[in-house]
Tab-separated table of C-alpha atoms in Angstrom:
chain	number	residue	atom	x	y	z
A	1006	MET	CA	14.727	180.493	61.909
A	1007	THR	CA	15.594	176.984	62.883
A	1008	THR	CA	16.911	176.351	59.399
A	1009	MET	CA	19.124	179.424	59.505
A	1010	ALA	CA	20.581	178.385	62.874
A	1011	GLN	CA	21.323	174.900	61.576
A	1012	GLU	CA	23.141	176.299	58.520
A	1013	ALA	CA	25.202	178.570	60.749
A	1014	ARG	CA	26.219	175.661	62.969
A	1015	ALA	CA	27.101	173.597	59.879
A	1016	ARG	CA	29.319	176.366	58.522
A	1017	GLU	CA	31.075	176.733	61.887
A	1018	ALA	CA	31.673	173.002	62.081
A	1019	GLN	CA	33.150	173.022	58.540
A	1020	ARG	CA	35.433	175.933	59.445
A	1021	ILE	CA	36.666	174.085	62.521
A	1022	ARG	CA	37.364	170.938	60.477
A	1023	GLU	CA	39.313	172.938	57.866
A	1024	THR	CA	41.323	174.702	60.555
A	1025	ARG	CA	42.235	171.378	62.154
A	1026	ALA	CA	43.194	169.933	58.758
A	1027	ASN	CA	45.400	172.933	57.998
A	1028	ARG	CA	47.103	172.650	61.376
A	1029	GLU	CA	47.747	168.947	60.863
A	1030	ALA	CA	49.178	169.590	57.384
A	1031	GLN	CA	51.402	172.350	58.758
A	1032	GLY	CA	52.588	170.063	61.520
A	1033	ASN	CA	53.399	167.327	59.035
A	1034	ARG	CA	55.373	169.752	56.880
A	1035	GLU	CA	57.322	171.007	59.879
A	1036	ALA	CA	58.067	167.458	61.005
A	1037	GLN	CA	59.222	166.537	57.510
A	1038	GLY	CA	61.394	169.650	57.378
A	1039	ASN	CA	62.935	168.802	60.744
A	1040	ARG	CA	63.671	165.263	59.586
A	1041	GLU	CA	65.307	166.559	56.392
A	1042	ALA	CA	67.359	169.125	58.319
A	1043	GLN	CA	68.492	166.436	60.726
A	1044	GLY	CA	69.453	164.236	57.799
A	1045	ILE	CA	71.471	167.052	56.248
A	1046	ARG	CA	73.218	167.722	59.564
A	1047	GLU	CA	74.026	164.061	60.016
A	1048	ALA	CA	75.314	163.755	56.448
A	1049	GLY	CA	77.482	166.819	56.990
A	1050	GLU	CA	78.848	165.381	60.216
A	1051	VAL	CA	79.676	162.140	58.400
A	1052	ARG	CA	81.431	164.041	55.624
A	1053	GLU	CA	83.356	166.135	58.142
A	1054	SER	CA	84.290	163.008	60.034
A	1055	ARG	CA	85.448	161.311	56.858
A	1056	GLY	CA	87.375	164.437	55.792
A	1057	ALA	CA	89.046	164.733	59.168
A	1058	GLY	CA	89.926	161.060	59.112
A	1059	GLY	CA	91.285	161.360	55.581
A	1060	SER	CA	93.415	164.345	56.552
A	1061	GLU	CA	94.760	162.505	59.583
A	1062	ILE	CA	95.644	159.448	57.506
A	1063	ARG	CA	97.294	161.698	54.936
A	1064	ARG	CA	99.408	163.378	57.647
A	1065	HIS	CA	100.547	160.003	59.010
A	1066	GLU	CA	101.479	158.816	55.514
A	1067	LEU	CA	103.383	162.043	54.861
A	1068	ALA	CA	105.292	161.694	58.137
A	1069	ALA	CA	106.214	158.077	57.419
A	1070	PHE	CA	107.310	158.951	53.881
A	1071	LEU	CA	109.556	161.791	55.078
A	1072	ARG	CA	111.149	159.593	57.753
A	1073	SER	CA	111.834	156.787	55.282
A	1074	ARG	CA	113.486	159.132	52.806
A	1075	ARG	CA	115.492	160.918	55.509
A	1076	GLU	CA	116.861	157.633	56.836
A	1077	ARG	CA	118.049	156.380	53.445
A	1078	ILE	CA	120.295	159.390	52.665
A	1079	THR	CA	123.884	159.354	53.866
A	1080	PRO	CA	125.496	162.579	55.137
A	1081	GLU	CA	128.085	162.333	52.372
A	1082	GLN	CA	125.359	162.566	49.716
A	1083	VAL	CA	124.436	166.071	50.871
A	1084	GLY	CA	127.947	167.255	51.703
A	1085	LEU	CA	127.883	166.677	55.478
A	1086	PRO	CA	130.570	164.922	57.544
A	1087	ARG	CA	129.518	161.578	58.990
A	1088	GLY	CA	131.279	161.950	62.330
A	1089	ALA	CA	132.397	159.156	64.649
A	1090	ARG	CA	129.391	159.207	67.005
A	1091	ARG	CA	126.525	159.131	64.525
A	1092	ARG	CA	123.878	156.558	65.434
A	1093	THR	CA	120.926	157.818	63.403
A	1094	PRO	CA	120.472	155.993	60.085
A	1095	GLY	CA	120.677	158.549	57.334
A	1096	LEU	CA	120.207	162.213	58.193
A	1097	ARG	CA	119.092	163.727	61.486
A	1098	ARG	CA	115.925	165.820	61.620
A	1099	GLU	CA	117.877	168.972	62.404
A	1100	GLU	CA	120.092	168.343	59.369
A	1101	VAL	CA	117.087	168.061	57.047
A	1102	ALA	CA	115.623	171.213	58.581
A	1103	HIS	CA	118.891	173.116	58.152
A	1104	LEU	CA	119.407	172.006	54.548
A	1105	SER	CA	115.780	172.886	53.725
A	1106	ALA	CA	115.926	176.253	55.517
A	1107	VAL	CA	113.001	175.434	57.856
A	1108	GLY	CA	112.776	175.376	61.644
A	1109	VAL	CA	113.794	172.207	63.465
A	1110	THR	CA	110.661	172.276	65.621
A	1111	TRP	CA	108.448	172.777	62.605
A	1112	TYR	CA	110.032	169.866	60.724
A	1113	THR	CA	109.784	167.665	63.834
A	1114	TRP	CA	106.062	168.421	64.030
A	1115	LEU	CA	105.753	167.452	60.378
A	1116	GLU	CA	107.298	164.035	61.075
A	1117	GLN	CA	105.026	163.720	64.124
A	1118	SER	CA	101.890	164.095	61.957
A	1119	ARG	CA	100.930	167.406	63.561
A	1120	ASP	CA	98.110	169.328	61.882
A	1121	ILE	CA	100.205	172.127	60.335
A	1122	GLN	CA	100.077	173.865	56.975
A	1123	VAL	CA	102.863	173.119	54.491
A	1124	SER	CA	103.632	175.603	51.731
A	1125	VAL	CA	104.710	174.542	48.253
A	1126	GLN	CA	108.008	176.370	48.825
A	1127	VAL	CA	108.785	174.147	51.819
A	1128	LEU	CA	107.731	171.005	49.960
A	1129	ASP	CA	110.010	171.971	47.098
A	1130	ALA	CA	112.933	172.495	49.506
A	1131	LEU	CA	112.299	169.141	51.222
A	1132	ALA	CA	112.117	167.345	47.864
A	1133	ARG	CA	115.526	168.729	46.927
A	1134	THR	CA	117.115	168.010	50.298
A	1135	LEU	CA	115.820	164.434	50.342
A	1136	LEU	CA	116.970	163.879	46.729
A	1137	LEU	CA	113.522	162.728	45.584
A	1138	ASP	CA	113.123	161.466	42.042
A	1139	PRO	CA	110.162	162.721	39.929
A	1140	SER	CA	107.795	159.965	41.135
A	1141	GLU	CA	108.698	160.513	44.783
A	1142	ARG	CA	108.359	164.266	44.390
A	1143	ALA	CA	104.862	163.865	42.915
A	1144	HIS	CA	103.966	161.526	45.807
A	1145	LEU	CA	105.181	164.085	48.358
A	1146	PHE	CA	102.978	166.828	46.923
A	1147	GLN	CA	100.011	164.473	46.687
A	1148	LEU	CA	100.317	163.467	50.353
A	1149	ALA	CA	100.490	167.135	51.306
A	1150	ALA	CA	97.373	167.853	49.180
A	1151	ALA	CA	99.345	170.464	47.253
A	1152	THR	CA	99.984	171.160	43.577
A	1153	ASP	CA	103.579	171.014	42.419
A	1154	PRO	CA	104.187	174.351	40.662
A	1155	THR	CA	107.325	173.214	38.835
A	1156	PRO	CA	107.108	171.852	35.282
A	1157	ALA	CA	106.623	168.097	35.038
A	1158	SER	CA	108.422	165.799	32.638
A	1159	SER	CA	105.233	165.643	30.571
A	1160	CYS	CA	103.601	169.023	30.046
A	1161	THR	CA	99.959	168.979	28.972
A	1162	GLY	CA	100.339	172.481	27.541
A	1163	VAL	CA	102.592	171.214	24.741
A	1164	THR	CA	100.501	169.536	22.054
A	1165	ASP	CA	101.595	166.722	19.769
A	1166	ALA	CA	101.515	169.182	16.882
A	1167	VAL	CA	103.981	171.486	18.656
A	1168	ARG	CA	106.265	168.532	19.402
A	1169	GLU	CA	106.132	167.593	15.720
A	1170	VAL	CA	107.196	171.127	14.804
A	1171	LEU	CA	110.116	170.869	17.235
A	1172	ASP	CA	111.269	167.614	15.647
A	1173	GLN	CA	110.945	168.990	12.139
A	1174	LEU	CA	113.125	171.982	13.017
A	1175	ASP	CA	116.171	169.756	13.675
A	1176	PRO	CA	119.061	170.451	13.189
A	1177	LEU	CA	118.015	173.957	14.234
A	1178	PRO	CA	117.870	174.051	18.057
A	1179	ALA	CA	114.377	174.782	19.354
A	1180	CYS	CA	112.387	174.472	22.566
A	1181	VAL	CA	109.143	175.578	24.215
A	1182	GLN	CA	109.449	177.838	27.254
A	1183	ASN	CA	106.944	179.631	29.434
A	1184	SER	CA	107.327	183.173	30.752
A	1185	ARG	CA	109.122	181.801	33.840
A	1186	TYR	CA	111.812	180.264	31.570
A	1187	ASP	CA	110.820	176.666	32.350
A	1188	ILE	CA	111.842	174.457	29.416
A	1189	LEU	CA	108.681	172.478	28.675
A	1190	ALA	CA	109.801	170.614	25.552
A	1191	TYR	CA	112.788	170.603	23.200
A	1192	ASN	CA	114.184	168.900	20.121
A	1193	ARG	CA	117.262	166.722	19.715
A	1194	THR	CA	119.727	169.473	18.804
A	1195	TYR	CA	118.663	171.725	21.671
A	1196	SER	CA	119.194	168.839	24.093
A	1197	ARG	CA	122.952	169.137	23.482
A	1198	LEU	CA	123.258	172.850	22.729
A	1199	LEU	CA	124.388	174.079	26.166
A	1200	CYS	CA	124.586	170.862	28.204
A	1201	ASP	CA	123.132	167.358	28.314
A	1202	LEU	CA	119.602	168.550	29.018
A	1203	ASP	CA	118.232	164.995	29.233
A	1204	ALA	CA	120.395	164.464	32.326
A	1205	ILE	CA	118.798	167.445	34.120
A	1206	PRO	CA	115.774	166.627	36.360
A	1207	PRO	CA	112.567	168.043	34.815
A	1208	GLU	CA	111.988	170.377	37.764
A	1209	ASP	CA	115.429	171.945	37.186
A	1210	ARG	CA	115.006	172.521	33.446
A	1211	ASN	CA	114.763	176.268	33.750
A	1212	CYS	CA	117.005	178.663	31.840
A	1213	MET	CA	117.306	181.073	34.789
A	1214	ILE	CA	118.409	178.311	37.137
A	1215	LEU	CA	120.782	176.723	34.632
A	1216	VAL	CA	122.533	179.940	33.606
A	1217	HIS	CA	123.141	180.801	37.268
A	1218	THR	CA	123.982	177.389	38.739
A	1219	HIS	CA	124.908	174.759	36.117
A	1220	PRO	CA	128.678	174.719	35.352
A	1221	GLN	CA	128.501	173.372	31.787
A	1222	TRP	CA	125.595	175.642	30.816
A	1223	ARG	CA	127.510	178.653	32.154
A	1224	GLU	CA	130.683	177.658	30.285
A	1225	SER	CA	128.710	177.419	27.046
A	1226	VAL	CA	127.478	181.032	27.209
A	1227	VAL	CA	130.134	183.294	25.667
A	1228	HIS	CA	128.970	186.563	27.218
A	1229	LEU	CA	127.865	185.159	30.574
A	1230	ASP	CA	127.807	188.322	32.717
A	1231	GLU	CA	125.819	190.282	30.139
A	1232	THR	CA	123.435	187.343	29.671
A	1233	MET	CA	122.753	186.959	33.400
A	1234	ARG	CA	122.050	190.675	33.785
A	1235	LEU	CA	119.720	190.678	30.764
A	1236	MET	CA	117.852	187.574	31.920
A	1237	ALA	CA	117.317	188.984	35.419
A	1238	ALA	CA	115.834	192.121	33.842
A	1239	LYS	CA	113.559	190.049	31.583
A	1240	LEU	CA	112.435	187.912	34.524
A	1241	ARG	CA	111.522	191.001	36.551
A	1242	ALA	CA	109.476	192.303	33.628
A	1243	SER	CA	107.587	189.008	33.391
A	1244	LEU	CA	107.107	188.787	37.159
A	1245	ALA	CA	104.788	191.815	37.225
A	1246	GLY	CA	101.876	189.688	36.019
A	1247	HIS	CA	102.547	186.805	38.432
A	1248	LEU	CA	103.399	188.449	41.767
A	1249	ALA	CA	101.088	186.242	43.845
A	1250	GLU	CA	101.938	182.901	42.219
A	1251	PRO	CA	103.932	180.446	44.392
A	1252	ALA	CA	106.018	179.074	41.522
A	1253	TRP	CA	107.397	182.515	40.701
A	1254	LYS	CA	108.168	183.221	44.358
A	1255	MET	CA	109.960	179.881	44.614
A	1256	LEU	CA	112.067	180.603	41.538
A	1257	VAL	CA	113.201	184.042	42.724
A	1258	LYS	CA	113.879	182.792	46.248
A	1259	ARG	CA	115.957	179.883	44.976
A	1260	LEU	CA	117.985	182.086	42.639
A	1261	GLN	CA	118.650	184.578	45.434
A	1262	ALA	CA	119.836	181.764	47.693
A	1263	GLU	CA	122.075	180.035	45.147
A	1264	SER	CA	123.510	182.815	42.986
A	1265	PRO	CA	125.316	185.969	44.159
A	1266	GLU	CA	125.259	187.237	40.554
A	1267	PHE	CA	121.477	186.992	40.483
A	1268	ARG	CA	121.151	188.784	43.832
A	1269	GLU	CA	123.269	191.651	42.527
A	1270	ASN	CA	121.430	191.919	39.216
A	1271	TRP	CA	118.009	191.531	40.849
A	1272	GLU	CA	118.648	194.528	43.099
A	1273	ARG	CA	119.235	196.703	40.042
A	1274	TYR	CA	115.478	196.607	39.327
A	1275	GLU	CA	116.137	196.703	35.594
A	1276	VAL	CA	113.334	195.726	33.217
A	1277	VAL	CA	113.745	194.502	29.639
A	1278	GLY	CA	111.103	193.130	27.284
A	1279	ALA	CA	111.423	190.112	24.979
A	1280	ARG	CA	113.523	190.695	21.882
A	1281	SER	CA	115.426	188.769	19.233
A	1282	LYS	CA	119.213	188.944	19.059
A	1283	THR	CA	122.273	187.018	17.957
A	1284	LYS	CA	123.663	184.767	20.677
A	1285	HIS	CA	127.041	183.108	20.880
A	1286	PHE	CA	127.498	179.683	22.454
A	1287	ARG	CA	130.656	177.660	22.969
A	1288	ASN	CA	129.560	174.063	22.444
A	1289	PRO	CA	131.959	171.390	23.760
A	1290	HIS	CA	131.247	169.086	20.801
A	1291	VAL	CA	131.300	171.373	17.767
A	1292	GLY	CA	132.826	174.667	18.894
A	1293	LEU	CA	131.566	178.241	18.566
A	1294	LEU	CA	127.972	178.754	17.384
A	1295	ASP	CA	126.521	182.084	16.237
A	1296	LEU	CA	122.733	181.836	16.448
A	1297	THR	CA	119.841	184.240	15.887
A	1298	HIS	CA	117.340	183.827	18.702
A	1299	THR	CA	113.616	184.268	17.924
A	1300	ASP	CA	110.511	183.886	20.108
A	1301	LEU	CA	107.310	182.665	18.435
A	1302	TRP	CA	104.400	183.113	20.843
A	1303	LEU	CA	101.962	180.205	21.074
A	1304	ASN	CA	99.105	182.144	22.708
A	1305	PRO	CA	97.959	185.778	22.916
A	1306	GLU	CA	98.839	186.126	26.617
A	1307	LEU	CA	102.585	185.920	25.890
A	1308	GLY	CA	102.879	182.817	28.028
A	1309	ALA	CA	104.313	179.753	26.270
A	1310	ARG	CA	106.577	180.462	23.326
A	1311	LEU	CA	108.513	178.504	20.741
A	1312	VAL	CA	112.180	179.516	21.004
A	1313	THR	CA	114.248	178.940	17.852
A	1314	TYR	CA	117.920	179.425	17.052
A	1315	ALA	CA	118.752	179.957	13.377
A	1316	PRO	CA	122.380	179.820	12.201
A	1317	ALA	CA	123.850	183.262	11.605
A	1318	ASN	CA	126.424	181.939	9.123
A	1319	GLU	CA	127.324	178.856	7.091
A	1320	VAL	CA	129.942	177.649	9.562
A	1321	THR	CA	127.329	177.541	12.299
A	1322	ARG	CA	124.881	175.757	9.978
A	1323	GLU	CA	127.413	172.988	9.338
A	1324	ARG	CA	128.224	172.701	13.012
A	1325	LEU	CA	124.548	172.399	13.902
A	1326	GLU	CA	124.220	169.453	11.539
A	1327	LYS	CA	127.164	167.766	13.270
A	1328	LEU	CA	125.685	168.536	16.682
A	1329	TYR	CA	122.372	167.009	15.608
A	1330	ALA	CA	124.151	163.849	14.427
A	1331	PHE	CA	126.028	163.638	17.721
A	1332	ALA	CA	122.799	164.107	19.703
A	1333	GLN	CA	121.064	161.357	17.715
A	1334	VAL	CA	123.816	158.834	18.400
A	1335	SER	CA	124.043	159.809	22.073
A	1336	SER	CA	120.286	159.418	22.485
A	1337	ALA	CA	120.295	155.985	20.841
A	1338	GLU	CA	123.186	154.938	23.049
A	1339	ALA	CA	121.321	156.031	26.166
A	1340	GLU	CA	118.162	154.180	25.122
A	1341	GLU	CA	120.171	150.992	24.699
A	1342	GLY	CA	121.453	151.267	28.258
A	1343	GLY	CA	125.023	151.936	27.307
A	1344	GLY	CA	124.788	150.886	23.702
A	1345	THR	CA	126.089	148.059	21.581
A	1346	SER	CA	129.556	148.100	20.043
A	1347	GLU	CA	128.029	149.296	16.766
A	1348	ILE	CA	126.403	152.277	18.440
A	1349	ALA	CA	129.574	153.053	20.369
A	1350	GLY	CA	131.551	152.915	17.129
A	1351	ALA	CA	129.081	155.236	15.428
A	1352	ALA	CA	129.308	157.657	18.329
A	1353	GLY	CA	133.092	157.656	18.031
A	1354	ALA	CA	132.894	158.315	14.314
A	1355	VAL	CA	130.536	161.248	14.806
A	1356	GLU	CA	132.713	162.612	17.583
A	1357	ARG	CA	135.806	162.423	15.385
A	1358	GLY	CA	133.971	164.150	12.553
A	1359	VAL	CA	132.766	166.856	14.907
A	1360	ARG	CA	136.244	167.632	16.139
A	1361	ARG	CA	137.753	168.123	12.676
């Protein structure tokens, strides 16, 4: 009996020890969990603090950059009268706001480093108003933590192999365009087909913009009214798959603001798909060109395409060869910063041959 009682007490004591051990282990786990949770919270607070600080620094840099660029532009550069009582260096804030089609208060807040959201459409308008070059434009979008939707001077979507094909097609004009009509790459002959394309800023190398706003490009298109109507219809057809994309909205908004012909054609709601046809251009260097336009799609989504122009007759073929020679000399002259007398003489010889 005594032995049985002793065994019972021993078992009870063991149970109590195990219970205490389990409680201690549970307590240790809870304490460790609390410490880890606290560490996570503290790390998150540090990251939030760093992010907030980074955003604040970015806003101050953006404000300073905008002010510096505003102050360096004269009113005459943007078509404004200077006036006798102007004291502000460069442009006034309200002038930048007006030219960019944004509110004066909103733009003032932007230069005051206020925590406000900036759309890519507004950034694009400010870049144009402030006459930013490609490097400055890229810097503006980087400070605003935004992605520039316009094509850059170097497009990663155009491979070296595609560029080689473009070069090999000379003297046939050829380029690579996307469905928004941005000109992503082009060969030597195409660079002089409708205007001096090298002189156009990369963000403005868009066939829709050029045919509606660029004087020389418009003069080179023989059937301009028909072309503008057809291109508006083709753009509307392409837009259906990109309705929510900022770059497409920016393009349509800009065309509506700058071209009454586009506004009229856009309201027709006409839709036309891609198709090949003979086009007629009036080139200032070689005269009339009759060209068969063909689209060669580079991917199955009908996005980027290789656009080629084959001569429709022998006269056009000869004139394309002369245009290619002229473009080569002009390019070499530009690379030499004005060119040597030999290059200038060669350019004159080509020009004389072209005009015969």
